GROMACS .gro file of C-alpha atoms in nm:
model
  436
    1MET     CA    1 -19.846   4.149   3.777
    2LEU     CA    2 -19.620   4.458   3.737
    3ASP     CA    3 -19.396   4.554   3.428
    4LEU     CA    4 -19.061   4.673   3.504
    5ASN     CA    5 -19.072   4.875   3.177
    6ARG     CA    6 -19.348   5.062   3.245
    7PRO     CA    7 -19.333   5.442   3.330
    8GLU     CA    8 -19.535   5.377   3.638
    9TRP     CA    9 -19.279   5.111   3.777
   10LEU     CA   10 -19.010   5.324   3.738
   11PRO     CA   11 -19.074   5.663   3.638
   12THR     CA   12 -18.707   5.777   3.483
   13ARG     CA   13 -18.540   5.432   3.438
   14ARG     CA   14 -18.701   5.389   3.094
   15HIS     CA   15 -18.468   5.259   2.853
   16LEU     CA   16 -18.464   5.412   2.452
   17LEU     CA   17 -18.306   5.170   2.203
   18SER     CA   18 -18.014   5.293   1.959
   19GLN     CA   19 -17.743   5.158   1.811
   20ALA     CA   20 -17.384   5.271   1.928
   21ALA     CA   21 -17.069   5.169   2.172
   22VAL     CA   22 -16.997   5.217   2.491
   23LEU     CA   23 -16.719   5.415   2.501
   24PRO     CA   24 -16.423   5.392   2.816
   25LEU     CA   25 -16.339   5.699   3.048
   26ALA     CA   26 -16.036   5.800   2.804
   27ALA     CA   27 -16.238   5.792   2.489
   28LEU     CA   28 -16.505   6.093   2.618
   29PRO     CA   29 -16.461   6.459   2.561
   30LEU     CA   30 -16.697   6.508   2.847
   31GLN     CA   31 -16.527   6.631   3.162
   32ASN     CA   32 -16.505   6.991   3.030
   33ALA     CA   33 -16.866   7.003   2.922
   34LEU     CA   34 -16.975   6.883   3.251
   35ALA     CA   35 -17.246   7.143   3.368
   36GLN     CA   36 -17.107   7.276   3.718
   37PHE     CA   37 -17.412   7.276   3.999
   38ARG     CA   38 -17.503   7.548   4.242
   39VAL     CA   39 -17.659   7.516   4.591
   40GLU     CA   40 -17.991   7.668   4.680
   41VAL     CA   41 -18.108   7.594   5.017
   42SER     CA   42 -18.416   7.660   5.167
   43GLY     CA   43 -18.589   7.589   5.493
   44ALA     CA   44 -18.456   7.625   5.819
   45GLY     CA   45 -18.342   7.360   6.084
   46VAL     CA   46 -18.483   7.326   6.426
   47THR     CA   47 -18.127   7.378   6.612
   48GLN     CA   48 -17.844   7.541   6.420
   49ILE     CA   49 -17.508   7.645   6.477
   50PRO     CA   50 -17.421   7.981   6.449
   51ILE     CA   51 -17.045   8.001   6.287
   52SER     CA   52 -16.870   8.274   6.111
   53GLY     CA   53 -16.589   8.249   5.842
   54VAL     CA   54 -16.282   8.514   5.714
   55ALA     CA   55 -16.171   8.435   5.337
   56PHE     CA   56 -15.822   8.270   5.358
   57ARG     CA   57 -15.543   8.507   5.350
   58ASP     CA   58 -15.384   8.493   4.989
   59ASN     CA   59 -15.739   8.299   4.854
   60GLY     CA   60 -15.683   8.462   4.488
   61LEU     CA   61 -15.395   8.219   4.468
   62ALA     CA   62 -15.633   7.957   4.366
   63ASN     CA   63 -15.919   7.931   4.141
   64GLN     CA   64 -16.169   7.797   4.410
   65ASP     CA   65 -16.322   7.986   4.734
   66MET     CA   66 -16.237   7.762   5.020
   67ILE     CA   67 -16.460   7.933   5.278
   68ALA     CA   68 -16.785   7.972   5.037
   69ILE     CA   69 -16.740   7.574   4.980
   70VAL     CA   70 -16.687   7.520   5.351
   71ARG     CA   71 -17.014   7.720   5.376
   72ALA     CA   72 -17.218   7.558   5.151
   73ASP     CA   73 -17.115   7.276   5.269
   74LEU     CA   74 -17.251   7.301   5.658
   75GLU     CA   75 -17.539   7.475   5.537
   76ARG     CA   76 -17.644   7.186   5.336
   77SER     CA   77 -17.628   6.977   5.636
   78GLY     CA   78 -17.924   7.165   5.818
   79GLN     CA   79 -17.713   7.211   6.125
   80PHE     CA   80 -17.553   7.487   6.068
   81ARG     CA   81 -17.645   7.897   6.012
   82PHE     CA   82 -17.390   8.096   5.852
   83VAL     CA   83 -17.298   8.428   6.025
   84GLU     CA   84 -17.162   8.703   5.824
   85PRO     CA   85 -16.800   8.774   5.915
   86LEU     CA   86 -16.642   9.100   6.105
   87PRO     CA   87 -16.449   9.315   5.847
   88VAL     CA   88 -16.105   9.189   5.963
   89ARG     CA   89 -15.792   8.982   5.803
   90LEU     CA   90 -15.711   8.725   5.965
   91ASP     CA   91 -15.553   8.355   5.928
   92GLU     CA   92 -15.475   8.053   6.092
   93THR     CA   93 -15.173   8.214   6.288
   94SER     CA   94 -15.388   8.495   6.406
   95ARG     CA   95 -15.560   8.494   6.740
   96PRO     CA   96 -15.877   8.666   6.704
   97GLU     CA   97 -16.063   8.855   6.940
   98LEU     CA   98 -16.336   8.597   7.042
   99ALA     CA   99 -16.528   8.860   7.199
  100ALA     CA  100 -16.622   9.046   6.932
  101TRP     CA  101 -16.711   8.731   6.759
  102ARG     CA  102 -16.919   8.629   7.039
  103GLU     CA  103 -17.115   8.987   6.989
  104LYS     CA  104 -17.177   8.926   6.677
  105GLY     CA  105 -17.369   8.621   6.749
  106THR     CA  106 -17.148   8.353   6.632
  107ASP     CA  107 -17.033   8.002   6.835
  108ALA     CA  108 -16.719   7.941   6.603
  109LEU     CA  109 -16.498   8.051   6.352
  110LEU     CA  110 -16.288   7.962   6.078
  111THR     CA  111 -15.968   8.113   5.965
  112GLY     CA  112 -15.706   7.970   5.721
  113SER     CA  113 -15.491   8.065   5.427
  114VAL     CA  114 -15.351   7.966   5.053
  115SER     CA  115 -14.996   7.954   4.995
  116LYS     CA  116 -14.831   7.810   4.674
  117LEU     CA  117 -14.552   7.508   4.736
  118ALA     CA  118 -14.202   7.482   4.552
  119ASP     CA  119 -14.344   7.174   4.344
  120GLY     CA  120 -14.656   7.372   4.240
  121ARG     CA  121 -14.894   7.247   4.471
  122PHE     CA  122 -15.126   7.445   4.730
  123ASP     CA  123 -15.112   7.446   5.069
  124ILE     CA  124 -15.415   7.482   5.277
  125ARG     CA  125 -15.416   7.573   5.640
  126PHE     CA  126 -15.671   7.631   5.882
  127ARG     CA  127 -15.794   7.676   6.256
  128LEU     CA  128 -16.105   7.656   6.390
  129TRP     CA  129 -16.205   7.863   6.724
  130ASP     CA  130 -16.468   7.855   6.989
  131SER     CA  131 -16.587   8.204   7.060
  132VAL     CA  132 -16.785   8.148   7.355
  133ARG     CA  133 -16.585   7.927   7.551
  134GLY     CA  134 -16.289   8.096   7.428
  135GLN     CA  135 -16.093   7.795   7.285
  136ASP     CA  136 -15.880   7.671   6.990
  137LEU     CA  137 -16.035   7.366   6.856
  138GLY     CA  138 -15.707   7.297   6.651
  139GLY     CA  139 -15.629   7.313   6.256
  140LEU     CA  140 -15.482   7.132   5.993
  141SER     CA  141 -15.297   7.163   5.668
  142TYR     CA  142 -15.378   7.010   5.370
  143PRO     CA  143 -15.098   7.002   5.097
  144VAL     CA  144 -15.316   6.941   4.736
  145ASN     CA  145 -15.259   6.936   4.376
  146ALA     CA  146 -15.508   7.219   4.223
  147GLY     CA  147 -15.780   6.978   4.074
  148ASP     CA  148 -15.813   6.895   4.471
  149LEU     CA  149 -15.871   7.225   4.602
  150ARG     CA  150 -16.235   7.171   4.655
  151TYR     CA  151 -16.170   6.802   4.810
  152ALA     CA  152 -15.932   7.045   5.028
  153ALA     CA  153 -16.215   7.218   5.154
  154HIS     CA  154 -16.464   6.958   5.215
  155ARG     CA  155 -16.217   6.786   5.454
  156ILE     CA  156 -16.210   7.141   5.637
  157ALA     CA  157 -16.602   7.132   5.651
  158ASP     CA  158 -16.581   6.792   5.794
  159TYR     CA  159 -16.313   6.877   6.051
  160VAL     CA  160 -16.574   7.118   6.173
  161TYR     CA  161 -16.888   6.925   6.133
  162GLU     CA  162 -16.739   6.659   6.373
  163LYS     CA  163 -16.533   6.917   6.596
  164LEU     CA  164 -16.892   7.095   6.685
  165THR     CA  165 -17.177   6.827   6.649
  166GLY     CA  166 -16.940   6.511   6.768
  167GLU     CA  167 -17.047   6.326   6.455
  168LYS     CA  168 -16.837   6.220   6.132
  169GLY     CA  169 -16.918   6.445   5.848
  170VAL     CA  170 -16.948   6.323   5.498
  171PHE     CA  171 -16.861   6.663   5.271
  172ALA     CA  172 -16.529   6.478   5.127
  173THR     CA  173 -16.752   6.149   5.039
  174ARG     CA  174 -16.843   6.111   4.660
  175ILE     CA  175 -17.171   6.057   4.496
  176ALA     CA  176 -17.260   5.889   4.192
  177TYR     CA  177 -17.560   5.988   3.978
  178VAL     CA  178 -17.642   5.892   3.606
  179THR     CA  179 -17.726   6.221   3.334
  180LYS     CA  180 -17.892   6.202   3.028
  181SER     CA  181 -17.801   6.435   2.728
  182GLY     CA  182 -17.964   6.416   2.407
  183PRO     CA  183 -17.965   6.025   2.328
  184ARG     CA  184 -17.623   5.969   2.549
  185TYR     CA  185 -17.698   5.836   2.880
  186THR     CA  186 -17.349   5.911   3.122
  187LEU     CA  187 -17.282   5.758   3.480
  188LEU     CA  188 -17.052   6.024   3.698
  189VAL     CA  189 -16.894   6.011   3.991
  190ALA     CA  190 -16.869   6.364   4.169
  191ASP     CA  191 -16.816   6.561   4.514
  192SER     CA  192 -17.063   6.496   4.763
  193ASP     CA  193 -17.216   6.867   4.683
  194GLY     CA  194 -17.249   6.780   4.301
  195GLU     CA  195 -16.963   6.951   4.151
  196ASN     CA  196 -16.620   6.842   4.012
  197ALA     CA  197 -16.795   6.525   3.846
  198LYS     CA  198 -16.619   6.305   3.627
  199ALA     CA  199 -16.751   6.093   3.390
  200THR     CA  200 -16.706   5.726   3.427
  201LEU     CA  201 -16.877   5.543   3.109
  202SER     CA  202 -17.101   5.704   2.840
  203SER     CA  203 -17.369   5.524   2.633
  204PRO     CA  204 -17.661   5.554   2.357
  205GLU     CA  205 -17.810   5.299   2.608
  206PRO     CA  206 -17.902   5.354   2.940
  207ILE     CA  207 -17.751   5.327   3.244
  208ILE     CA  208 -17.915   5.259   3.572
  209SER     CA  209 -17.913   5.131   3.911
  210PRO     CA  210 -17.546   5.244   4.019
  211SER     CA  211 -17.443   5.128   4.401
  212TRP     CA  212 -17.133   5.152   4.596
  213ALA     CA  213 -16.941   4.866   4.738
  214PRO     CA  214 -16.821   4.944   5.061
  215GLY     CA  215 -16.540   5.099   5.092
  216GLY     CA  216 -16.615   5.314   4.752
  217GLY     CA  217 -16.369   5.090   4.537
  218GLN     CA  218 -16.639   5.011   4.302
  219LEU     CA  219 -16.954   5.053   4.139
  220ALA     CA  220 -17.181   4.841   4.022
  221TYR     CA  221 -17.432   4.922   3.771
  222VAL     CA  222 -17.678   4.778   3.488
  223SER     CA  223 -17.622   4.866   3.142
  224PHE     CA  224 -17.844   4.811   2.848
  225GLU     CA  225 -17.508   4.790   2.591
  226SER     CA  226 -17.593   4.431   2.506
  227ARG     CA  227 -17.983   4.533   2.437
  228LYS     CA  228 -18.086   4.353   2.774
  229PRO     CA  229 -17.992   4.443   3.110
  230VAL     CA  230 -17.687   4.350   3.256
  231ILE     CA  231 -17.489   4.425   3.564
  232TYR     CA  232 -17.115   4.580   3.570
  233SER     CA  233 -16.876   4.619   3.826
  234HIS     CA  234 -16.673   4.933   3.770
  235ASP     CA  235 -16.328   5.025   3.947
  236VAL     CA  236 -16.346   5.363   4.053
  237ALA     CA  237 -15.983   5.440   4.034
  238THR     CA  238 -15.869   5.253   3.729
  239GLY     CA  239 -16.190   5.239   3.550
  240LYS     CA  240 -16.140   4.895   3.477
  241ARG     CA  241 -16.473   4.657   3.472
  242ARG     CA  242 -16.564   4.316   3.468
  243LEU     CA  243 -16.891   4.121   3.434
  244LEU     CA  244 -17.138   4.076   3.730
  245ALA     CA  245 -17.447   3.908   3.574
  246ASN     CA  246 -17.573   3.839   3.242
  247PHE     CA  247 -17.792   3.559   3.295
  248ARG     CA  248 -18.063   3.452   3.067
  249GLY     CA  249 -18.362   3.707   3.094
  250SER     CA  250 -18.344   4.036   3.275
  251ASN     CA  251 -18.044   4.110   3.555
  252SER     CA  252 -18.113   4.406   3.754
  253ALA     CA  253 -18.143   4.665   4.065
  254PRO     CA  254 -17.756   4.531   4.183
  255SER     CA  255 -17.668   4.576   4.571
  256TRP     CA  256 -17.366   4.471   4.759
  257SER     CA  257 -17.394   4.336   5.114
  258PRO     CA  258 -17.238   4.522   5.394
  259ASP     CA  259 -16.887   4.344   5.392
  260GLY     CA  260 -16.855   4.330   5.002
  261ARG     CA  261 -16.820   3.992   4.962
  262GLN     CA  262 -17.196   3.918   4.786
  263VAL     CA  263 -17.430   4.140   4.557
  264VAL     CA  264 -17.827   4.095   4.574
  265ALA     CA  265 -18.020   4.128   4.236
  266THR     CA  266 -18.317   4.096   4.051
  267LEU     CA  267 -18.286   3.859   3.804
  268SER     CA  268 -18.541   3.642   3.599
  269ILE     CA  269 -18.348   3.331   3.529
  270SER     CA  270 -18.690   3.158   3.659
  271GLY     CA  271 -18.889   3.359   3.410
  272ASN     CA  272 -19.029   3.639   3.641
  273ALA     CA  273 -18.827   3.844   3.848
  274GLN     CA  274 -18.709   3.764   4.177
  275VAL     CA  275 -18.439   3.869   4.427
  276TYR     CA  276 -18.128   3.653   4.388
  277VAL     CA  277 -17.764   3.674   4.606
  278MET     CA  278 -17.412   3.574   4.427
  279ASP     CA  279 -17.053   3.620   4.527
  280ALA     CA  280 -16.898   3.954   4.447
  281ASN     CA  281 -16.647   3.736   4.252
  282GLY     CA  282 -16.868   3.547   4.060
  283GLY     CA  283 -17.018   3.228   4.064
  284GLN     CA  284 -17.379   3.068   4.087
  285PRO     CA  285 -17.678   3.270   4.199
  286ARG     CA  286 -17.913   3.169   4.458
  287ARG     CA  287 -18.263   3.249   4.491
  288LEU     CA  288 -18.381   3.386   4.825
  289THR     CA  289 -18.745   3.489   4.672
  290GLN     CA  290 -18.952   3.214   4.577
  291SER     CA  291 -19.308   3.381   4.497
  292GLY     CA  292 -19.499   3.427   4.135
  293SER     CA  293 -19.530   3.764   4.167
  294ILE     CA  294 -19.262   4.017   4.056
  295ASP     CA  295 -18.994   4.054   4.347
  296THR     CA  296 -18.713   4.364   4.275
  297GLU     CA  297 -18.513   4.639   4.402
  298PRO     CA  298 -18.342   4.423   4.710
  299VAL     CA  299 -18.081   4.629   4.903
  300PHE     CA  300 -17.922   4.513   5.226
  301SER     CA  301 -17.937   4.641   5.585
  302ALA     CA  302 -17.675   4.787   5.737
  303ASP     CA  303 -17.592   4.502   5.996
  304GLY     CA  304 -17.640   4.222   5.684
  305ARG     CA  305 -17.900   4.018   5.864
  306SER     CA  306 -18.214   4.157   5.639
  307ILE     CA  307 -18.265   4.238   5.255
  308PHE     CA  308 -18.545   4.512   5.192
  309PHE     CA  309 -18.725   4.445   4.840
  310VAL     CA  310 -19.020   4.527   4.660
  311SER     CA  311 -19.315   4.302   4.591
  312ASP     CA  312 -19.637   4.303   4.418
  313ARG     CA  313 -19.700   3.958   4.593
  314GLY     CA  314 -20.018   4.137   4.786
  315GLY     CA  315 -20.160   4.307   4.474
  316SER     CA  316 -19.976   4.632   4.462
  317PRO     CA  317 -19.608   4.704   4.500
  318GLN     CA  318 -19.484   4.733   4.865
  319ILE     CA  319 -19.168   4.722   5.054
  320TYR     CA  320 -19.095   4.387   5.263
  321ARG     CA  321 -18.820   4.287   5.461
  322MET     CA  322 -18.678   3.924   5.501
  323GLY     CA  323 -18.393   3.736   5.657
  324ALA     CA  324 -18.006   3.765   5.457
  325GLY     CA  325 -18.142   3.438   5.360
  326GLY     CA  326 -18.467   3.458   5.213
  327GLU     CA  327 -18.642   3.351   5.505
  328ASN     CA  328 -18.964   3.524   5.692
  329PRO     CA  329 -19.057   3.813   5.467
  330GLN     CA  330 -19.263   4.069   5.624
  331ARG     CA  331 -19.466   4.356   5.460
  332LEU     CA  332 -19.278   4.714   5.584
  333THR     CA  333 -19.502   4.943   5.382
  334PHE     CA  334 -19.942   4.971   5.445
  335ASN     CA  335 -19.983   5.359   5.364
  336GLY     CA  336 -20.107   5.361   5.016
  337ASN     CA  337 -20.052   5.124   4.731
  338TYR     CA  338 -19.763   5.232   4.530
  339ASN     CA  339 -19.462   5.187   4.764
  340ILE     CA  340 -19.095   5.150   4.614
  341SER     CA  341 -18.727   5.173   4.621
  342PRO     CA  342 -18.627   5.124   4.971
  343ALA     CA  343 -18.343   5.281   5.090
  344PRO     CA  344 -18.201   5.192   5.462
  345SER     CA  345 -17.963   5.436   5.671
  346PRO     CA  346 -17.655   5.367   5.756
  347ASP     CA  347 -17.724   5.378   6.128
  348GLY     CA  348 -18.042   5.108   6.125
  349ARG     CA  349 -18.302   5.392   6.219
  350TRP     CA  350 -18.463   5.502   5.893
  351LEU     CA  351 -18.579   5.371   5.539
  352ALA     CA  352 -18.622   5.627   5.277
  353PHE     CA  353 -18.861   5.523   5.015
  354ILE     CA  354 -19.102   5.649   4.750
  355SER     CA  355 -19.449   5.647   4.777
  356ARG     CA  356 -19.743   5.726   4.467
  357VAL     CA  357 -19.934   5.994   4.633
  358GLY     CA  358 -20.273   6.137   4.433
  359GLY     CA  359 -20.057   6.043   4.127
  360ALA     CA  360 -19.714   6.173   4.240
  361PHE     CA  361 -19.423   6.029   4.343
  362ARG     CA  362 -19.313   6.159   4.640
  363LEU     CA  363 -18.964   6.081   4.893
  364HIS     CA  364 -19.086   5.939   5.219
  365VAL     CA  365 -18.909   5.785   5.512
  366MET     CA  366 -19.019   5.548   5.798
  367GLU     CA  367 -18.869   5.525   6.134
  368LEU     CA  368 -18.791   5.176   6.121
  369SER     CA  369 -18.867   5.118   6.496
  370SER     CA  370 -19.200   5.260   6.507
  371GLY     CA  371 -19.300   5.235   6.196
  372ASN     CA  372 -19.396   5.589   6.137
  373VAL     CA  373 -19.386   5.750   5.818
  374THR     CA  374 -19.327   6.107   5.739
  375ALA     CA  375 -19.340   6.239   5.343
  376LEU     CA  376 -18.989   6.498   5.282
  377SER     CA  377 -19.169   6.625   4.975
  378ASP     CA  378 -19.452   6.749   4.799
  379ALA     CA  379 -19.280   6.734   4.420
  380SER     CA  380 -19.454   6.488   4.205
  381ALA     CA  381 -19.143   6.292   4.028
  382ASP     CA  382 -18.875   6.202   4.272
  383GLU     CA  383 -18.697   5.923   4.266
  384SER     CA  384 -18.390   5.687   4.379
  385PRO     CA  385 -18.327   5.787   4.750
  386SER     CA  386 -18.001   5.764   4.870
  387PHE     CA  387 -17.885   5.805   5.257
  388ALA     CA  388 -17.498   5.993   5.365
  389PRO     CA  389 -17.277   5.746   5.556
  390ASN     CA  390 -17.374   5.934   5.851
  391SER     CA  391 -17.749   5.881   5.816
  392ARG     CA  392 -17.830   6.237   5.887
  393LEU     CA  393 -17.906   6.352   5.494
  394ILE     CA  394 -18.079   6.197   5.158
  395VAL     CA  395 -17.990   6.244   4.826
  396TYR     CA  396 -18.254   6.174   4.553
  397ALA     CA  397 -18.374   6.270   4.203
  398THR     CA  398 -18.667   6.475   4.119
  399ARG     CA  399 -18.799   6.657   3.836
  400ASP     CA  400 -18.796   7.056   3.885
  401ARG     CA  401 -18.825   7.333   3.646
  402GLY     CA  402 -18.877   7.111   3.352
  403GLN     CA  403 -18.586   6.887   3.435
  404GLU     CA  404 -18.489   6.594   3.630
  405ALA     CA  405 -18.188   6.720   3.924
  406LEU     CA  406 -18.079   6.604   4.225
  407MET     CA  407 -18.205   6.725   4.543
  408THR     CA  408 -18.082   6.649   4.945
  409SER     CA  409 -18.282   6.666   5.218
  410THR     CA  410 -18.207   6.616   5.605
  411VAL     CA  411 -18.408   6.304   5.751
  412ASP     CA  412 -18.678   6.570   5.878
  413GLY     CA  413 -18.731   6.718   5.568
  414ARG     CA  414 -18.650   7.103   5.714
  415VAL     CA  415 -18.353   7.194   5.480
  416LYS     CA  416 -18.315   7.074   5.130
  417THR     CA  417 -18.050   7.148   4.876
  418ARG     CA  418 -18.112   7.159   4.513
  419LEU     CA  419 -17.810   7.089   4.309
  420THR     CA  420 -17.926   7.177   3.939
  421GLY     CA  421 -17.700   7.119   3.611
  422ALA     CA  422 -17.711   7.327   3.343
  423GLN     CA  423 -17.733   7.048   3.091
  424GLY     CA  424 -17.925   6.753   3.052
  425ASP     CA  425 -18.112   6.538   3.263
  426ILE     CA  426 -17.958   6.418   3.645
  427ARG     CA  427 -18.110   6.101   3.793
  428GLU     CA  428 -18.035   5.785   3.991
  429PRO     CA  429 -17.811   5.877   4.240
  430GLU     CA  430 -17.613   5.709   4.495
  431TRP     CA  431 -17.448   5.805   4.800
  432GLY     CA  432 -17.071   5.633   4.834
  433PRO     CA  433 -16.925   5.539   5.209
  434PHE     CA  434 -16.704   5.646   5.370
  435VAL     CA  435 -16.350   5.591   5.210
  436ARG     CA  436 -16.161   5.321   5.414
   0.00000   0.00000   0.00000
């Protein structure tokens, strides 16, 4: 049998008991103290689109470097390579000499400007050019407050990404994660690059397993503030929270159904940990697994027809898939004797998970149609993988340079991005959905 509190089961989801109250966001002196992240990209993709961009005209009016944020976003995707720009000044109204940029080796060019509006907001304008075909690919204007400048840059990166790849970008989405600094745990919501983090909850007790509801309006999570694991749902916009599960025994590992109407979780009402489903608005849970083993970490498939979960019913923790009603559980992982933390991709093609290899916990991905498994990491303490909503990137936690840190990886593992905080340990990442 598995002990959920043993470190080898969930390496960084351990809890330490101490005495203090949970503080709401309004009481937290954390906003300015939170460490910013830096992006470090390594590796190279098979094919990358060469793109260039010049500094936005009058960017000095803003406190953010717009082109630098766009560049970091695109490089992190693994599908773009930035070409250093020609020494010219351009903005969205300019007609660039595209032949010169084509000779420079860039397929696309981004230009733009920053201006201050009478009401104090900033007007961010941009235009994208196809330097190979000599075409104007359009542009937009984003009037934003100073606090939303990074968000505007992420939206520009999404525009560029979609125009040049035909797929929707994920840079304006959000991630949730947990930090531990000293004795305190904090649940944060940040931009997809880890920047602009805002504290949602702080506690001396562990906070684990954040899970985004469809549409990105709510976060479910597990708190130990009652000296036992209890599941809450948190409204991201208002900061209000409500109790989802506080049944007898342990309540853990929540995950939403694709339509947001149900939540699956691991409950120990029956004595041992089993998978249950309950209405997202409350009500009595319904048991889905009927084993004498530990069944945990349930998560719906993108189409809502299946549930992935972890069980030791075969003698060691492995990943299984069953119907959404609990029917016909089938084992999926057979390589190694320890596979946990299933994370299906939104397009239904992939399953990310953590496998123990020679004592090291490493990120792997399985192609569900073939069952082929690929190791994406050679680290020793990876955990909590989560797919971006376009299924192209995976965010996960790892241990690097003596600290827990966040990392993103392309699905092929060729391009990895380290998001490193200067304070505390960083864990439990969950990539949010496209905002409806």
